[in-house]
Coordinates of C-alpha atoms and ligand atoms in Angstrom, one line a residue:
X1 CA 72.7 -8.0 36.7
X2 CA 69.1 -7.1 35.6
X3 CA 66.4 -7.3 38.1
X4 CA 65.5 -10.8 36.6
X5 CA 69.0 -12.2 37.2
X6 CA 69.0 -10.3 40.8
X7 CA 65.8 -12.1 41.7
X8 CA 67.3 -15.6 40.6
X9 CA 70.6 -15.1 42.2
X10 CA 68.6 -14.1 45.8
X11 CA 66.3 -17.3 45.1
X12 CA 69.5 -19.6 44.4
X13 CA 71.5 -17.9 47.4
X14 CA 72.9 -20.2 50.1
X15 CA 75.7 -17.8 51.5
X16 CA 74.5 -18.0 54.8
X17 CA 72.6 -20.3 56.8
X18 CA 69.0 -18.3 56.4
X19 CA 69.0 -19.8 52.9
X20 CA 68.2 -23.2 54.7
X21 CA 65.4 -21.8 57.0
X22 CA 63.5 -19.2 54.9
X23 CA 60.1 -19.9 53.0
X24 CA 60.6 -17.2 50.5
X25 CA 63.2 -14.6 49.6
X26 CA 61.9 -10.9 50.2
X27 CA 63.4 -8.7 47.5
X28 CA 61.2 -5.7 47.0
X29 CA 58.0 -3.9 46.7
X30 CA 57.1 -0.6 44.7
X31 CA 58.6 1.2 41.6
X32 CA 62.0 0.1 40.1
X33 CA 62.4 3.6 39.1
X34 CA 61.9 5.2 42.2
X35 CA 63.7 8.2 43.4
X36 CA 63.2 7.6 47.0
X37 CA 64.3 4.3 48.4
X38 CA 63.3 3.0 52.1
X39 CA 65.6 0.0 53.6
X40 CA 64.7 -1.7 56.5
X41 CA 66.8 -4.7 58.2
X42 CA 65.4 -8.0 57.5
X43 CA 61.8 -9.8 56.5
X44 CA 59.5 -10.7 59.5
X45 CA 57.2 -13.7 59.5
X46 CA 54.4 -12.2 57.1
X47 CA 57.1 -11.0 54.7
X48 CA 58.7 -14.4 54.8
X49 CA 55.3 -16.3 54.1
X50 CA 54.4 -13.5 51.2
X51 CA 57.9 -12.7 49.8
X52 CA 57.0 -8.9 50.1
X53 CA 58.8 -6.5 52.4
X54 CA 56.8 -4.4 55.0
X55 CA 53.3 -6.1 54.7
X56 CA 53.2 -7.4 58.5
X57 CA 52.2 -5.1 61.4
X58 CA 55.2 -2.8 61.1
X59 CA 54.7 -2.3 57.3
X60 CA 51.1 -1.4 58.1
X61 CA 52.2 1.3 60.2
X62 CA 54.9 2.4 57.8
X63 CA 52.1 2.8 55.1
X64 CA 49.9 5.0 57.5
X65 CA 53.2 7.3 57.6
X66 CA 53.4 7.3 53.9
X67 CA 49.6 8.2 53.5
X68 CA 50.0 10.9 56.5
X69 CA 52.8 12.8 54.9
X70 CA 51.6 12.3 51.0
X71 CA 54.1 9.8 49.8
X72 CA 52.5 7.4 47.1
X73 CA 53.4 3.9 48.2
X74 CA 53.5 2.8 44.5
X75 CA 56.1 5.7 43.9
X76 CA 58.8 4.5 46.2
X77 CA 61.0 1.3 46.4
X78 CA 61.1 -0.6 49.6
X79 CA 63.6 -3.5 50.4
X80 CA 65.6 -4.7 53.3
X81 CA 69.5 -5.3 54.1
X82 CA 68.5 -8.9 54.3
X83 CA 66.7 -11.1 52.0
X84 CA 65.8 -13.9 54.3
X85 CA 64.1 -13.6 57.6
X86 CA 66.2 -14.6 60.6
X87 CA 64.8 -17.2 62.7
X88 CA 62.4 -15.8 65.7
X89 CA 63.3 -12.1 64.1
X90 CA 66.6 -11.9 65.8
X91 CA 68.7 -9.0 64.8
X92 CA 70.6 -9.8 61.5
X93 CA 74.3 -11.0 62.2
X94 CA 77.0 -9.0 60.7
X95 CA 78.2 -12.0 58.5
X96 CA 74.6 -12.2 57.2
X97 CA 74.4 -8.6 56.7
X98 CA 78.0 -8.8 54.7
X99 CA 76.7 -11.8 52.6
X100 CA 73.5 -9.8 51.6
X101 CA 75.1 -6.5 50.8
X102 CA 75.9 -7.5 47.4
X103 CA 72.1 -7.7 46.4
X104 CA 71.4 -4.5 47.9
X105 CA 74.3 -2.7 46.1
X106 CA 72.7 -4.2 42.9
X107 CA 69.3 -3.0 43.8
X108 CA 70.6 0.5 44.5
X109 CA 72.5 0.3 41.2
X110 CA 69.4 -1.0 39.2
X111 CA 66.8 1.4 40.9
X112 CA 69.5 4.9 41.1
X113 CA 67.3 6.3 43.9
X114 CA 68.4 9.9 44.8
X115 CA 67.4 9.6 48.6
X116 CA 67.9 6.6 50.7
X117 CA 66.0 6.2 54.0
X118 CA 67.3 3.8 56.6
X119 CA 64.3 2.2 58.5
X120 CA 66.0 1.8 61.9
X121 CA 69.3 1.5 63.7
X122 CA 70.5 -1.6 61.7
X123 CA 70.1 -0.2 58.3
X124 CA 71.5 3.1 59.4
X125 CA 74.5 1.5 61.0
X126 CA 75.4 -0.5 57.9
X127 CA 74.4 2.2 55.2
X128 CA 75.3 5.8 56.7
X129 CA 78.0 4.9 59.6
X130 CA 78.7 2.1 62.0
X131 CA 78.4 4.2 65.0
X132 CA 75.3 5.6 63.9
X133 CA 73.0 6.6 67.0
X134 CA 69.4 6.4 66.0
X135 CA 68.0 8.3 69.1
X136 CA 70.4 11.4 68.3
X137 CA 70.6 11.4 64.6
X138 CA 67.1 10.2 63.3
X139 CA 65.8 12.7 60.8
X140 CA 69.1 14.3 59.8
X141 CA 70.2 14.4 56.2
X142 CA 73.5 13.3 55.2
X143 CA 75.0 13.6 51.6
X144 CA 76.9 10.5 50.4
X145 CA 78.2 10.6 46.8
X146 CA 75.2 11.1 44.6
X147 CA 72.6 10.2 47.3
X148 CA 70.9 11.9 50.3
X149 CA 70.7 9.9 53.2
X150 CA 68.6 9.8 56.3
X151 CA 67.3 7.5 59.1
X152 CA 63.9 7.2 60.8
X153 CA 62.8 5.2 63.7
X154 CA 62.0 1.7 62.7
X155 CA 58.2 1.1 62.6
X156 CA 58.4 -1.9 64.9
X157 CA 60.2 0.4 67.3
X158 CA 57.1 2.9 67.2
X159 CA 54.9 -0.1 67.8
X160 CA 56.7 -1.0 71.0
X161 CA 57.0 2.8 72.1
X162 CA 54.3 4.9 70.6
X163 CA 55.9 8.1 72.4
X164 CA 58.2 8.0 69.3
X165 CA 55.6 8.6 66.8
X166 CA 55.3 12.3 66.9
X167 CA 59.1 12.7 66.2
X168 CA 58.9 10.2 63.5
X169 CA 56.0 12.1 61.7
X170 CA 58.3 15.1 61.9
X171 CA 61.0 13.0 60.4
X172 CA 58.8 11.6 57.5
X173 CA 57.5 15.2 56.8
X174 CA 61.1 16.2 56.2
X175 CA 61.6 13.3 53.9
X176 CA 58.5 14.2 51.9
X177 CA 59.6 17.6 51.5
X178 CA 63.0 16.6 50.2
X179 CA 61.4 14.3 47.9
X180 CA 59.0 17.1 46.6
X181 CA 62.0 19.4 46.0
X182 CA 63.8 16.4 43.8
X183 CA 60.6 16.2 42.0
X184 CA 60.3 19.9 41.4
X185 CA 64.0 20.0 40.3
X186 CA 63.2 17.2 37.9
X187 CA 60.3 19.0 36.3
X188 CA 62.1 22.3 36.1
X189 CA 65.2 20.4 34.1
X190 CA 62.7 18.8 31.8
X191 CA 60.8 21.9 31.1
X192 CA 64.3 23.7 30.5
X193 CA 65.3 20.9 28.0
X194 CA 62.0 21.9 26.3
X195 CA 62.6 25.5 25.9
Ligands
URA201 N1 61.1 -5.4 59.4 C1 62.0 -5.0 58.4 O1 62.8 -4.5 58.7 N2 61.7 -5.5 57.1 C2 60.4 -5.9 56.8 O2 60.4 -6.3 55.5 C3 59.6 -6.1 57.8 C4 59.6 -5.9 58.8

């Protein structure tokens, strides 16, 4: 599948009931050649209206964190486990997540990120470990095959509980540092090849 085929497959998708209630499918934002990928849980109302992930209140807070830690929002790739909005923003059902994972796998295959960051508990439980505990394990790095994985609090959780904001800033700083390391390694490898 290429990106166009993936977009078309999502637009045609009726694998779960959310295909009946969505206004738009919400696939991606950012760079398709990003080394750093962020994965949230599911589109909310603003995302459903616009077809773009993380553009509502939670997305705006997420963008502030990116800016605060010096990550260029155009350089990264942002998507969700689900491509369609669950009614009233309820948690995605396991069967909805299962039906949609095929599209996320394609996104990872096409983008080939080196670091994958889960935004919130739902994405972390799906992508890192089913018994992931976000309060205990946020900000920790896990090696999974070729990827470095990590989870941070979902920006909506930070809007509900601002006392978590400081911890989240520390986690995002650690992610920015890993990302910088990766970019430096890439530059060094490129320079070596030119020797
Ligand atoms: N919450 C998410 O998990 N994803 C979005 O795109 C918006 C809000």
